[in-house]
mmCIF file of C-alpha atoms in Angstrom:
data_model
loop_
_atom_site.group_PDB
_atom_site.id
_atom_site.type_symbol
_atom_site.label_atom_id
_atom_site.label_comp_id
_atom_site.label_asym_id
_atom_site.label_seq_id
_atom_site.Cartn_x
_atom_site.Cartn_y
_atom_site.Cartn_z
ATOM 1 C CA MET A 1 65.945 57.157 113.101
ATOM 2 C CA THR A 2 67.683 58.865 116.007
ATOM 3 C CA ARG A 3 71.242 57.774 116.568
ATOM 4 C CA ASN A 4 72.077 56.845 120.155
ATOM 5 C CA GLY A 5 74.157 59.307 122.138
ATOM 6 C CA LYS A 6 77.556 58.641 123.677
ATOM 7 C CA LEU A 7 78.347 57.946 127.319
ATOM 8 C CA TYR A 8 81.383 59.505 128.974
ATOM 9 C CA GLY A 9 82.675 58.496 132.379
ATOM 10 C CA VAL A 10 84.610 61.647 133.249
ATOM 11 C CA GLY A 11 87.328 61.616 135.891
ATOM 12 C CA THR A 12 87.246 65.063 137.499
ATOM 13 C CA GLY A 13 90.535 64.630 139.369
ATOM 14 C CA PRO A 14 90.965 64.890 143.140
ATOM 15 C CA GLY A 15 89.457 68.318 143.748
ATOM 16 C CA ASP A 16 91.553 71.140 142.366
ATOM 17 C CA PRO A 17 89.809 72.214 139.117
ATOM 18 C CA GLU A 18 93.235 72.829 137.551
ATOM 19 C CA LEU A 19 93.939 69.099 137.839
ATOM 20 C CA MET A 20 91.195 68.220 135.370
ATOM 21 C CA THR A 21 92.568 66.857 132.118
ATOM 22 C CA LEU A 22 92.112 68.557 128.760
ATOM 23 C CA LYS A 23 90.232 65.460 127.628
ATOM 24 C CA ALA A 24 87.785 65.798 130.537
ATOM 25 C CA VAL A 25 87.124 69.414 129.568
ATOM 26 C CA ARG A 26 86.541 68.370 125.951
ATOM 27 C CA ALA A 27 84.093 65.646 127.003
ATOM 28 C CA LEU A 28 82.140 68.148 129.079
ATOM 29 C CA GLY A 29 82.068 70.469 126.074
ATOM 30 C CA GLU A 30 80.425 67.719 124.012
ATOM 31 C CA ALA A 31 77.907 66.655 126.647
ATOM 32 C CA ASP A 32 74.211 67.463 126.467
ATOM 33 C CA VAL A 33 73.557 65.944 129.890
ATOM 34 C CA LEU A 34 75.607 66.318 133.079
ATOM 35 C CA ALA A 35 75.077 63.408 135.498
ATOM 36 C CA TYR A 36 76.659 63.268 138.934
ATOM 37 C CA PHE A 37 76.372 61.278 142.143
ATOM 38 C CA CYS A 38 75.412 63.104 145.310
ATOM 39 C CA LYS A 39 73.840 62.749 148.733
ATOM 40 C CA LYS A 40 70.398 64.103 149.520
ATOM 41 C CA GLY A 41 70.509 67.888 149.871
ATOM 42 C CA SER A 42 73.885 68.194 148.103
ATOM 43 C CA THR A 43 75.178 68.510 144.560
ATOM 44 C CA GLY A 44 78.395 66.659 145.427
ATOM 45 C CA ASN A 45 82.056 67.537 145.013
ATOM 46 C CA GLY A 46 82.289 66.432 141.384
ATOM 47 C CA ARG A 47 79.871 69.048 140.119
ATOM 48 C CA GLY A 48 81.684 71.740 142.067
ATOM 49 C CA ILE A 49 85.005 70.756 140.500
ATOM 50 C CA VAL A 50 83.675 71.153 136.954
ATOM 51 C CA ALA A 51 81.502 74.229 137.663
ATOM 52 C CA ALA A 52 83.441 76.485 135.284
ATOM 53 C CA HIS A 53 82.665 74.139 132.376
ATOM 54 C CA ILE A 54 78.905 73.752 132.908
ATOM 55 C CA ARG A 55 76.898 75.360 130.121
ATOM 56 C CA PRO A 56 73.414 76.813 130.755
ATOM 57 C CA GLU A 57 71.831 74.541 128.153
ATOM 58 C CA MET A 58 73.158 71.329 129.712
ATOM 59 C CA ILE A 59 70.543 69.048 131.271
ATOM 60 C CA ASP A 60 71.276 68.494 134.964
ATOM 61 C CA LEU A 61 70.874 64.874 136.105
ATOM 62 C CA PRO A 62 71.627 64.347 139.811
ATOM 63 C CA LEU A 63 71.959 60.693 140.853
ATOM 64 C CA VAL A 64 71.018 60.838 144.523
ATOM 65 C CA TYR A 65 72.198 57.964 146.714
ATOM 66 C CA PRO A 66 69.255 56.421 148.595
ATOM 67 C CA VAL A 67 71.514 55.456 151.497
ATOM 68 C CA THR A 68 75.059 56.322 152.541
ATOM 69 C CA VAL A 69 75.931 55.330 156.114
ATOM 70 C CA GLU A 70 72.397 54.734 157.427
ATOM 71 C CA LYS A 71 72.675 50.976 156.838
ATOM 72 C CA HIS A 72 75.629 48.629 157.174
ATOM 73 C CA ARG A 73 77.304 48.199 153.810
ATOM 74 C CA LYS A 74 77.348 44.380 154.162
ATOM 75 C CA SER A 75 73.664 44.063 155.019
ATOM 76 C CA ALA A 76 71.286 42.493 152.505
ATOM 77 C CA ASP A 77 69.038 45.558 152.624
ATOM 78 C CA TYR A 78 71.916 47.892 151.742
ATOM 79 C CA GLY A 79 73.122 45.723 148.883
ATOM 80 C CA ALA A 80 69.673 45.394 147.361
ATOM 81 C CA GLU A 81 68.900 49.103 147.698
ATOM 82 C CA ILE A 82 72.201 50.187 146.147
ATOM 83 C CA ALA A 83 71.883 47.689 143.284
ATOM 84 C CA ALA A 84 68.376 48.991 142.541
ATOM 85 C CA PHE A 85 69.710 52.556 142.666
ATOM 86 C CA PHE A 86 72.363 51.807 140.050
ATOM 87 C CA ASP A 87 69.731 50.059 137.903
ATOM 88 C CA ARG A 88 67.479 53.139 138.050
ATOM 89 C CA SER A 89 70.379 55.497 137.398
ATOM 90 C CA ALA A 90 71.511 53.466 134.385
ATOM 91 C CA GLU A 91 68.016 53.524 132.898
ATOM 92 C CA ALA A 92 67.683 57.284 133.482
ATOM 93 C CA ILE A 93 70.905 57.771 131.536
ATOM 94 C CA ALA A 94 69.834 55.247 128.893
ATOM 95 C CA ALA A 95 66.711 57.323 128.202
ATOM 96 C CA HIS A 96 68.923 60.282 127.283
ATOM 97 C CA LEU A 97 71.259 58.102 125.205
ATOM 98 C CA ASP A 98 68.285 56.659 123.338
ATOM 99 C CA ALA A 99 67.192 60.223 122.557
ATOM 100 C CA GLY A 100 70.578 60.854 120.916
ATOM 101 C CA ARG A 101 72.050 62.920 123.745
ATOM 102 C CA THR A 102 75.651 62.674 124.923
ATOM 103 C CA VAL A 103 75.883 62.079 128.671
ATOM 104 C CA ALA A 104 78.887 62.903 130.875
ATOM 105 C CA VAL A 105 78.868 61.121 134.239
ATOM 106 C CA LEU A 106 81.212 62.764 136.716
ATOM 107 C CA SER A 107 83.506 60.688 138.886
ATOM 108 C CA GLU A 108 85.830 62.194 141.475
ATOM 109 C CA GLY A 109 89.397 61.018 140.997
ATOM 110 C CA ASP A 110 89.446 58.246 138.387
ATOM 111 C CA PRO A 111 86.185 56.600 137.279
ATOM 112 C CA LEU A 112 87.448 53.027 137.577
ATOM 113 C CA LEU A 113 89.217 53.311 140.948
ATOM 114 C CA TYR A 114 86.624 52.925 143.714
ATOM 115 C CA GLY A 115 84.319 55.054 141.561
ATOM 116 C CA SER A 116 80.518 54.738 141.454
ATOM 117 C CA TYR A 117 80.644 55.283 137.697
ATOM 118 C CA MET A 118 81.939 51.745 137.141
ATOM 119 C CA HIS A 119 78.535 50.331 138.156
ATOM 120 C CA LEU A 120 76.907 52.350 135.384
ATOM 121 C CA HIS A 121 79.616 51.373 132.908
ATOM 122 C CA LEU A 122 78.994 47.678 133.503
ATOM 123 C CA ARG A 123 75.284 48.200 132.851
ATOM 124 C CA LEU A 124 75.515 50.557 129.878
ATOM 125 C CA ALA A 125 78.773 49.928 127.980
ATOM 126 C CA PRO A 126 77.472 46.685 126.396
ATOM 127 C CA ARG A 127 74.547 48.651 124.914
ATOM 128 C CA TYR A 128 75.975 52.077 124.037
ATOM 129 C CA GLU A 129 79.172 53.734 122.901
ATOM 130 C CA ALA A 130 81.053 54.494 126.104
ATOM 131 C CA GLU A 131 84.392 56.142 126.811
ATOM 132 C CA VAL A 132 86.155 56.425 130.146
ATOM 133 C CA VAL A 133 88.181 59.599 130.609
ATOM 134 C CA ALA A 134 90.945 58.847 133.091
ATOM 135 C CA GLY A 135 91.367 61.265 135.958
ATOM 136 C CA VAL A 136 94.163 62.229 138.332
ATOM 137 C CA THR A 137 93.545 59.915 141.272
ATOM 138 C CA ALA A 138 92.641 61.107 144.747
ATOM 139 C CA MET A 139 95.654 59.275 146.142
ATOM 140 C CA SER A 140 98.163 60.970 143.841
ATOM 141 C CA GLY A 141 96.552 64.310 144.585
ATOM 142 C CA CYS A 142 96.938 63.662 148.313
ATOM 143 C CA TRP A 143 100.548 62.536 148.299
ATOM 144 C CA SER A 144 101.474 65.429 146.014
ATOM 145 C CA MET A 145 99.739 67.914 148.292
ATOM 146 C CA ALA A 146 101.545 66.428 151.302
ATOM 147 C CA GLY A 147 104.900 66.388 149.479
ATOM 148 C CA LEU A 148 105.222 62.751 150.516
ATOM 149 C CA PRO A 149 107.527 60.425 148.535
ATOM 150 C CA LEU A 150 105.739 57.110 149.040
ATOM 151 C CA VAL A 151 107.550 54.271 147.256
ATOM 152 C CA GLN A 152 110.622 53.907 145.082
ATOM 153 C CA GLY A 153 112.688 51.215 143.398
ATOM 154 C CA ASP A 154 111.333 47.772 144.292
ATOM 155 C CA ASP A 155 109.071 48.993 147.093
ATOM 156 C CA ILE A 156 105.572 47.511 147.171
ATOM 157 C CA LEU A 157 102.577 49.844 147.308
ATOM 158 C CA THR A 158 99.271 48.570 148.675
ATOM 159 C CA VAL A 159 95.955 50.392 148.278
ATOM 160 C CA LEU A 160 93.415 49.573 150.974
ATOM 161 C CA PRO A 161 89.815 50.594 151.677
ATOM 162 C CA GLY A 162 89.461 51.854 155.235
ATOM 163 C CA THR A 163 86.212 49.905 155.469
ATOM 164 C CA LEU A 164 88.146 46.652 155.935
ATOM 165 C CA GLU A 165 87.994 44.934 159.313
ATOM 166 C CA GLU A 166 90.761 46.001 161.675
ATOM 167 C CA GLU A 167 92.504 42.602 161.614
ATOM 168 C CA ALA A 168 92.591 42.645 157.802
ATOM 169 C CA LEU A 169 94.070 46.151 157.795
ATOM 170 C CA ILE A 170 96.799 45.083 160.239
ATOM 171 C CA GLU A 171 97.676 42.052 158.103
ATOM 172 C CA ARG A 172 97.870 44.020 154.862
ATOM 173 C CA LEU A 173 99.789 46.923 156.388
ATOM 174 C CA SER A 174 102.330 44.568 157.941
ATOM 175 C CA GLY A 175 103.233 43.089 154.576
ATOM 176 C CA THR A 176 103.860 46.180 152.472
ATOM 177 C CA ASP A 177 106.423 48.977 152.138
ATOM 178 C CA GLY A 178 103.991 51.789 151.492
ATOM 179 C CA ALA A 179 100.224 52.025 151.749
ATOM 180 C CA VAL A 180 97.380 54.268 150.704
ATOM 181 C CA ILE A 181 94.194 53.940 152.744
ATOM 182 C CA MET A 182 91.075 55.327 151.116
ATOM 183 C CA LYS A 183 87.489 55.605 152.402
ATOM 184 C CA VAL A 184 88.676 56.987 155.725
ATOM 185 C CA GLY A 185 85.868 59.089 157.242
ATOM 186 C CA ARG A 186 84.510 57.539 160.420
ATOM 187 C CA ASN A 187 86.991 54.663 160.032
ATOM 188 C CA LEU A 188 89.916 56.859 161.131
ATOM 189 C CA PRO A 189 90.150 55.591 164.756
ATOM 190 C CA LYS A 190 90.207 51.974 163.526
ATOM 191 C CA ILE A 191 92.802 52.842 160.868
ATOM 192 C CA ARG A 192 95.010 54.544 163.435
ATOM 193 C CA ARG A 193 94.906 51.471 165.689
ATOM 194 C CA ALA A 194 95.758 49.220 162.744
ATOM 195 C CA LEU A 195 98.709 51.391 161.740
ATOM 196 C CA GLU A 196 100.017 51.329 165.292
ATOM 197 C CA ALA A 197 99.622 47.550 165.563
ATOM 198 C CA ALA A 198 101.449 47.081 162.236
ATOM 199 C CA GLY A 199 104.282 49.370 163.319
ATOM 200 C CA LYS A 200 103.443 51.892 160.593
ATOM 201 C CA LEU A 201 101.998 54.786 162.585
ATOM 202 C CA ALA A 202 105.254 56.758 162.663
ATOM 203 C CA GLY A 203 105.450 58.603 159.363
ATOM 204 C CA ALA A 204 101.782 58.062 158.528
ATOM 205 C CA VAL A 205 100.126 61.181 157.100
ATOM 206 C CA TYR A 206 96.427 61.984 157.127
ATOM 207 C CA VAL A 207 95.167 64.094 154.213
ATOM 208 C CA GLU A 208 91.649 65.499 154.149
ATOM 209 C CA ARG A 209 90.052 67.015 151.034
ATOM 210 C CA GLY A 210 93.353 66.671 149.176
ATOM 211 C CA THR A 211 94.095 69.464 146.623
ATOM 212 C CA MET A 212 90.878 71.304 147.526
ATOM 213 C CA ALA A 213 90.975 74.856 148.864
ATOM 214 C CA THR A 214 89.954 73.561 152.312
ATOM 215 C CA GLY A 215 92.339 70.601 152.266
ATOM 216 C CA PHE A 216 95.079 69.876 154.790
ATOM 217 C CA ALA A 217 97.665 67.244 155.684
ATOM 218 C CA GLN A 218 98.981 66.304 159.122
ATOM 219 C CA ALA A 219 101.066 63.595 160.782
ATOM 220 C CA LEU A 220 98.763 60.933 162.166
ATOM 221 C CA ASP A 221 100.913 60.255 165.245
ATOM 222 C CA ALA A 222 100.961 63.930 166.277
#
């Protein structure tokens, strides 16, 4: 009988390949299959980060999102389509695991912090051996790149998704000492208004593609 393979959820870190952990490199060295999330027509940032560790014999398994911003994230259609996508992706990976192959699923930053990998983990970890390889988070990569001391002592740090409604952002920002706002993208104008309304715009820093070669940081009130 063929023994099932092992599943790795590999945190690639925030973008700079030198910020990958030794454990992530080892997991990639063991993997027969390289799985990664991407948009149509792209191989995604995660695969680019680990490019130096991809072996020619590895099986490439792109997990292509069926939708990204085409539908509202709270719509029933979006939810059903994304859930079906994760079901299909999990079964595609399960087929390799059943064949005895080790599968590494890439996750930018850390797999269990706003990472798509967690949806696969919930579906597959009850059935297969699974290990999550922690990664340097996008947020720590960004504040390090910006040289920005964020909280100290008894300060409270709040992590917020920029997809929240503006009123919710204002409320959360008003009640914390320091904040990290992720999922910025097209939400930046709304985020800027919320920061201003909460009295937190002064000193706010916007970081794009943190730690990547094309990354930059700038004051948001400039």
